[in-house]
């Protein structure tokens, strides 16, 4: 079995989270879902697992409001896919995190989900990375 990554996050409203992540086109993985937990497949080796906040407290060493957070970056196949994902997030109660970054070889858009978790959608063309002397 290849290595898989499961990103676990707390959510205040499970149904709101379901609508938001489904709007991004992430597919539910029912094997890991129940009334208080949702799981969405981002790609074949990565899942985001969304736990009702009180349930998440049992997984985390500290509560979700302790200031420990990360930006979850997901690669996209094209600039258009970055735009589709970010536009969908913003249309479904997501909020803009930072301005779009376009360096030619990398294109990023970031947003926060309805629970404030930071996400970044990234497209990169490694063949266009400038060479340093």
CSV table of N, CA and C in Angstrom, one decimal, residues 47-126:
chain,number,residue,atom,x,y,z
A,47,UNK,N,-6.5,12.6,1.9
A,47,UNK,CA,-7.8,12.8,2.4
A,47,UNK,C,-7.8,14.0,3.4
A,48,UNK,N,-8.9,14.8,3.4
A,48,UNK,CA,-9.2,15.7,4.5
A,48,UNK,C,-10.3,15.1,5.3
A,49,UNK,N,-10.0,15.0,6.6
A,49,UNK,CA,-11.0,14.4,7.6
A,49,UNK,C,-11.5,15.6,8.5
A,50,UNK,N,-12.8,15.8,8.4
A,50,UNK,CA,-13.4,16.9,9.1
A,50,UNK,C,-14.2,16.4,10.3
A,51,UNK,N,-13.8,16.8,11.5
A,51,UNK,CA,-14.4,16.3,12.7
A,51,UNK,C,-15.2,17.4,13.4
A,52,UNK,N,-16.4,17.1,13.8
A,52,UNK,CA,-17.2,18.0,14.7
A,52,UNK,C,-16.2,18.5,15.8
A,53,UNK,N,-16.2,19.8,16.1
A,53,UNK,CA,-15.2,20.3,17.0
A,53,UNK,C,-15.0,19.6,18.3
A,54,UNK,N,-16.1,19.1,18.9
A,54,UNK,CA,-16.0,18.4,20.2
A,54,UNK,C,-15.3,17.0,20.0
A,55,UNK,N,-15.5,16.4,18.8
A,55,UNK,CA,-14.8,15.2,18.5
A,55,UNK,C,-13.4,15.4,18.2
A,56,UNK,N,-13.1,16.5,17.5
A,56,UNK,CA,-11.7,16.8,17.2
A,56,UNK,C,-10.8,17.0,18.5
A,57,UNK,N,-11.4,17.5,19.5
A,57,UNK,CA,-10.7,17.7,20.8
A,57,UNK,C,-10.1,16.4,21.3
A,58,UNK,N,-10.7,15.3,20.9
A,58,UNK,CA,-10.2,14.0,21.3
A,58,UNK,C,-9.0,13.6,20.5
A,59,UNK,N,-8.8,14.2,19.3
A,59,UNK,CA,-7.6,13.9,18.5
A,59,UNK,C,-6.5,14.8,18.7
A,60,UNK,N,-6.8,16.1,19.0
A,60,UNK,CA,-5.7,17.1,19.1
A,60,UNK,C,-5.2,17.2,20.6
A,61,UNK,N,-4.0,17.6,20.7
A,61,UNK,CA,-3.4,17.8,22.0
A,61,UNK,C,-3.9,19.0,22.7
A,62,UNK,N,-4.4,20.0,21.8
A,62,UNK,CA,-5.0,21.2,22.3
A,62,UNK,C,-6.2,21.5,21.5
A,63,UNK,N,-7.0,22.4,21.9
A,63,UNK,CA,-8.2,22.8,21.2
A,63,UNK,C,-8.0,23.4,19.9
A,64,UNK,N,-9.0,23.5,19.0
A,64,UNK,CA,-8.8,24.1,17.7
A,64,UNK,C,-8.5,25.6,17.7
A,65,UNK,N,-8.8,26.3,18.9
A,65,UNK,CA,-8.5,27.7,18.9
A,65,UNK,C,-7.2,28.1,19.6
A,66,UNK,N,-6.3,27.1,19.7
A,66,UNK,CA,-5.0,27.4,20.4
A,66,UNK,C,-4.0,28.2,19.7
A,67,UNK,N,-4.3,28.5,18.4
A,67,UNK,CA,-3.3,29.3,17.6
A,67,UNK,C,-2.4,28.4,16.8
A,68,UNK,N,-2.5,27.1,16.9
A,68,UNK,CA,-1.8,26.2,16.1
A,68,UNK,C,-2.5,26.0,14.8
A,69,UNK,N,-2.0,26.4,13.6
A,69,UNK,CA,-2.6,26.3,12.3
A,69,UNK,C,-1.6,26.1,11.3
A,70,UNK,N,-2.0,25.7,10.1
A,70,UNK,CA,-1.1,25.6,9.0
A,70,UNK,C,-1.9,26.0,7.7
A,71,UNK,N,-1.1,26.2,6.7
A,71,UNK,CA,-1.8,26.4,5.4
A,71,UNK,C,-1.6,25.1,4.6
A,72,UNK,N,-2.8,24.6,4.2
A,72,UNK,CA,-2.8,23.3,3.5
A,72,UNK,C,-2.7,23.6,2.0
A,73,UNK,N,-1.6,23.3,1.3
A,73,UNK,CA,-1.4,23.5,-0.1
A,73,UNK,C,-1.7,22.3,-0.9
A,74,UNK,N,-2.5,22.5,-2.0
A,74,UNK,CA,-2.9,21.4,-2.8
A,74,UNK,C,-2.5,21.8,-4.3
A,75,UNK,N,-1.8,20.9,-4.9
A,75,UNK,CA,-1.4,21.2,-6.3
A,75,UNK,C,-2.6,21.0,-7.3
A,76,UNK,N,-2.6,21.8,-8.3
A,76,UNK,CA,-3.6,21.7,-9.4
A,76,UNK,C,-2.9,21.5,-10.7
A,77,UNK,N,-3.6,20.9,-11.6
A,77,UNK,CA,-3.1,20.6,-12.9
A,77,UNK,C,-2.9,21.8,-13.9
A,78,UNK,N,-3.6,22.9,-13.6
A,78,UNK,CA,-3.5,24.1,-14.4
A,78,UNK,C,-3.9,25.3,-13.7
A,79,UNK,N,-3.6,26.4,-14.3
A,79,UNK,CA,-4.0,27.7,-13.7
A,79,UNK,C,-5.5,27.8,-13.6
A,80,UNK,N,-6.2,27.3,-14.7
A,80,UNK,CA,-7.6,27.2,-14.7
A,80,UNK,C,-8.2,26.4,-13.5
A,81,UNK,N,-7.6,25.3,-13.2
A,81,UNK,CA,-8.0,24.5,-12.1
A,81,UNK,C,-7.8,25.3,-10.8
A,82,UNK,N,-6.8,26.0,-10.6
A,82,UNK,CA,-6.6,26.8,-9.4
A,82,UNK,C,-7.7,27.8,-9.3
A,83,UNK,N,-8.0,28.5,-10.4
A,83,UNK,CA,-9.1,29.5,-10.4
A,83,UNK,C,-10.5,28.8,-10.1
A,84,UNK,N,-10.7,27.6,-10.7
A,84,UNK,CA,-12.0,26.9,-10.5
A,84,UNK,C,-12.2,26.6,-9.0
A,85,UNK,N,-11.1,26.1,-8.4
A,85,UNK,CA,-11.2,25.7,-7.0
A,85,UNK,C,-11.4,26.9,-6.1
A,86,UNK,N,-10.6,28.0,-6.3
A,86,UNK,CA,-10.7,29.2,-5.5
A,86,UNK,C,-12.0,29.9,-5.7
A,87,UNK,N,-12.4,30.0,-6.9
A,87,UNK,CA,-13.7,30.7,-7.2
A,87,UNK,C,-14.9,29.9,-6.5
A,88,UNK,N,-14.8,28.6,-6.6
A,88,UNK,CA,-15.9,27.8,-5.9
A,88,UNK,C,-15.8,28.0,-4.4
A,89,UNK,N,-14.6,28.0,-3.8
A,89,UNK,CA,-14.5,28.2,-2.4
A,89,UNK,C,-15.1,29.5,-2.0
A,90,UNK,N,-14.8,30.6,-2.7
A,90,UNK,CA,-15.3,31.9,-2.4
A,90,UNK,C,-16.8,32.0,-2.6
A,91,UNK,N,-17.3,31.3,-3.6
A,91,UNK,CA,-18.8,31.3,-3.8
A,91,UNK,C,-19.6,30.5,-2.8
A,92,UNK,N,-18.9,29.7,-2.0
A,92,UNK,CA,-19.5,28.8,-1.0
A,92,UNK,C,-19.1,29.1,0.4
A,93,UNK,N,-19.0,30.3,0.8
A,93,UNK,CA,-18.7,30.8,2.1
A,93,UNK,C,-17.3,30.7,2.5
A,94,UNK,N,-16.4,30.5,1.6
A,94,UNK,CA,-15.0,30.7,1.9
A,94,UNK,C,-14.6,32.2,1.8
A,95,UNK,N,-13.5,32.5,2.4
A,95,UNK,CA,-13.0,33.9,2.4
A,95,UNK,C,-11.6,34.0,1.8
A,96,UNK,N,-11.3,35.1,1.2
A,96,UNK,CA,-10.0,35.3,0.6
A,96,UNK,C,-8.9,35.4,1.7
A,97,UNK,N,-7.8,34.7,1.6
A,97,UNK,CA,-6.7,34.8,2.6
A,97,UNK,C,-5.7,35.8,2.2
A,98,UNK,N,-5.2,35.7,0.9
A,98,UNK,CA,-4.2,36.6,0.4
A,98,UNK,C,-4.5,36.9,-1.1
A,99,UNK,N,-3.8,37.9,-1.6
A,99,UNK,CA,-4.0,38.2,-3.0
A,99,UNK,C,-3.4,37.1,-3.8
A,100,UNK,N,-3.9,36.9,-5.1
A,100,UNK,CA,-3.4,35.9,-6.0
A,100,UNK,C,-1.9,36.2,-6.2
A,101,UNK,N,-1.1,35.1,-6.3
A,101,UNK,CA,0.3,35.2,-6.5
A,101,UNK,C,0.6,34.6,-7.9
A,102,UNK,N,1.2,35.4,-8.8
A,102,UNK,CA,1.5,34.9,-10.2
A,102,UNK,C,3.0,35.3,-10.5
A,103,UNK,N,3.8,34.3,-10.4
A,103,UNK,CA,5.2,34.4,-10.7
A,103,UNK,C,5.6,33.9,-12.1
A,104,UNK,N,4.6,33.6,-12.9
A,104,UNK,CA,4.9,33.0,-14.2
A,104,UNK,C,5.0,31.5,-14.1
A,105,UNK,N,6.0,31.0,-13.3
A,105,UNK,CA,6.2,29.6,-13.2
A,105,UNK,C,5.3,29.0,-12.1
A,106,UNK,N,4.8,29.8,-11.2
A,106,UNK,CA,3.9,29.3,-10.1
A,106,UNK,C,2.7,30.3,-10.0
A,107,UNK,N,1.5,29.7,-9.8
A,107,UNK,CA,0.3,30.5,-9.7
A,107,UNK,C,-0.5,30.0,-8.5
A,108,UNK,N,-0.8,30.9,-7.6
A,108,UNK,CA,-1.4,30.5,-6.3
A,108,UNK,C,-2.6,31.4,-6.0
A,109,UNK,N,-3.6,30.7,-5.4
A,109,UNK,CA,-4.7,31.5,-4.8
A,109,UNK,C,-5.0,30.8,-3.5
A,110,UNK,N,-5.3,31.6,-2.5
A,110,UNK,CA,-5.5,31.1,-1.2
A,110,UNK,C,-6.9,31.6,-0.6
A,111,UNK,N,-7.4,30.7,0.3
A,111,UNK,CA,-8.7,31.1,0.9
A,111,UNK,C,-8.8,30.4,2.2
A,112,UNK,N,-9.7,30.8,3.0
A,112,UNK,CA,-10.1,30.1,4.3
A,112,UNK,C,-11.4,29.4,4.1
A,113,UNK,N,-11.6,28.2,4.6
A,113,UNK,CA,-12.9,27.5,4.6
A,113,UNK,C,-13.8,28.2,5.6
A,114,UNK,N,-15.1,27.8,5.7
A,114,UNK,CA,-16.0,28.4,6.7
A,114,UNK,C,-15.5,28.3,8.1
A,115,UNK,N,-14.6,27.4,8.5
A,115,UNK,CA,-14.1,27.3,9.8
A,115,UNK,C,-12.8,28.0,10.0
A,116,UNK,N,-12.3,28.7,9.0
A,116,UNK,CA,-11.1,29.5,9.1
A,116,UNK,C,-9.8,28.8,8.8
A,117,UNK,N,-9.9,27.5,8.3
A,117,UNK,CA,-8.7,26.8,8.0
A,117,UNK,C,-8.2,27.3,6.6
A,118,UNK,N,-6.9,27.6,6.6
A,118,UNK,CA,-6.2,28.2,5.4
A,118,UNK,C,-5.9,27.1,4.4
A,119,UNK,N,-6.3,27.4,3.1
A,119,UNK,CA,-6.0,26.5,2.0
A,119,UNK,C,-5.3,27.3,0.9
A,120,UNK,N,-4.4,26.7,0.1
A,120,UNK,CA,-3.8,27.3,-1.0
A,120,UNK,C,-3.8,26.4,-2.2
A,121,UNK,N,-4.3,26.8,-3.3
A,121,UNK,CA,-4.3,26.0,-4.5
A,121,UNK,C,-3.2,26.5,-5.4
A,122,UNK,N,-2.3,25.6,-5.8
A,122,UNK,CA,-1.1,26.0,-6.5
A,122,UNK,C,-0.9,25.2,-7.8
A,123,UNK,N,-0.5,25.9,-8.9
A,123,UNK,CA,-0.1,25.3,-10.1
A,123,UNK,C,1.3,25.8,-10.3
A,124,UNK,N,2.2,24.9,-10.7
A,124,UNK,CA,3.6,25.2,-11.0
A,124,UNK,C,4.1,24.5,-12.2
A,125,UNK,N,4.9,25.2,-13.0
A,125,UNK,CA,5.5,24.6,-14.2
A,125,UNK,C,7.0,24.7,-13.9
A,126,UNK,N,7.6,23.6,-13.4
A,126,UNK,CA,9.0,23.5,-13.0
A,126,UNK,C,10.0,23.8,-14.1
